[in-house]
Amino acid sequence: SVLSVSAALGGPTPGARDEDAQIADAVRWAVDNGASVINMSLTRNSLDWPESWDRAFLYAYQHDVVVVAAAGNRGSGTTEVGAPATIPG
């Protein structure tokens, strides 16, 4: 089965959790709701990533869930790969 998990990414909304926290929450939600593989077709404009992602990916790993990250969603002319594709493991 396929789970569609959304995060409300975009401009800041007063009282809303930031994008990084929403992504980590979405990973944990997918794990808790039966995912065996999580596809993350997204990127950051940075090679770095937030600690909340480390914790979410560790949670997935501890529950035998594979996290797959796209490498190349930054557009033409880009020479660097951004996170989460740069995260080891």
Coordinates of C-alpha atoms in Angstrom, one line a residue:
S1 CA 0.0 0.0 0.0
V2 CA 1.0 3.6 -0.5
L3 CA 0.7 6.3 2.1
S4 CA 0.5 9.9 1.0
V5 CA 2.0 12.2 3.7
S6 CA 1.9 15.9 3.3
A7 CA 3.7 18.7 5.2
A8 CA 2.3 22.2 4.9
L9 CA 5.5 23.6 3.4
G10 CA 5.7 27.2 2.3
G11 CA 5.5 30.6 3.9
P12 CA 5.5 30.9 7.7
T13 CA 2.1 30.8 9.4
P14 CA 1.8 32.2 12.9
G15 CA 1.9 29.4 15.4
A16 CA 2.8 26.8 12.8
R17 CA 5.8 24.4 13.2
D18 CA 8.7 25.1 10.8
E19 CA 9.2 23.1 7.7
D20 CA 12.1 21.0 9.2
A21 CA 9.9 20.0 12.1
Q22 CA 7.0 19.2 9.8
I23 CA 9.2 16.9 7.7
A24 CA 10.5 15.0 10.8
D25 CA 6.9 14.7 12.0
A26 CA 5.8 13.3 8.7
V27 CA 8.6 10.7 8.8
R28 CA 7.5 9.5 12.2
W29 CA 3.8 9.5 11.2
A30 CA 4.6 7.3 8.2
V31 CA 6.6 4.9 10.4
D32 CA 3.7 4.8 13.0
N33 CA 1.2 4.2 10.2
G34 CA 2.8 1.2 8.6
A35 CA 5.3 2.5 6.0
S36 CA 8.1 0.1 5.1
V37 CA 9.8 2.5 2.7
I38 CA 9.7 6.4 2.8
N39 CA 10.5 8.3 -0.3
M40 CA 11.7 11.9 0.3
S41 CA 11.6 13.7 -3.0
L42 CA 12.7 17.0 -1.7
T43 CA 15.9 19.0 -1.0
R44 CA 17.3 21.8 1.0
N45 CA 19.4 24.6 -0.3
S46 CA 22.1 23.4 2.1
L47 CA 24.3 20.4 2.6
D48 CA 23.4 20.5 6.2
W49 CA 20.2 19.2 7.9
P50 CA 18.5 19.7 11.2
E51 CA 18.9 17.4 14.2
S52 CA 15.1 16.7 14.0
W53 CA 15.7 14.8 10.8
D54 CA 18.5 12.7 12.4
R55 CA 16.1 11.7 15.2
A56 CA 13.3 11.0 12.7
F57 CA 15.5 8.9 10.4
L58 CA 16.9 7.0 13.5
Y59 CA 13.3 6.3 14.5
A60 CA 12.6 4.9 11.0
Y61 CA 15.7 2.8 11.1
Q62 CA 14.8 1.4 14.6
H63 CA 11.5 0.3 13.1
D64 CA 13.1 -1.3 10.0
V65 CA 11.8 1.4 7.7
V66 CA 13.9 2.4 4.8
V67 CA 14.2 6.1 3.9
V68 CA 15.1 6.9 0.3
A69 CA 16.1 10.4 -0.6
A70 CA 16.0 12.0 -4.1
A71 CA 19.2 13.6 -5.3
G72 CA 18.6 16.3 -7.8
N73 CA 15.5 18.3 -7.2
R74 CA 17.3 21.6 -7.0
G75 CA 16.9 22.6 -10.7
S76 CA 19.1 23.1 -13.7
G77 CA 22.6 24.6 -13.3
T78 CA 23.0 23.3 -9.7
T79 CA 26.2 21.4 -9.0
E80 CA 25.7 20.4 -5.4
V81 CA 23.3 17.9 -3.9
G82 CA 21.4 19.1 -0.9
A83 CA 20.1 17.3 2.2
P84 CA 18.5 14.8 2.7
A85 CA 20.4 13.1 -0.1
T86 CA 23.7 14.1 1.7
I87 CA 22.8 12.4 4.9
P88 CA 25.0 9.3 5.5
G89 CA 23.4 5.9 6.0

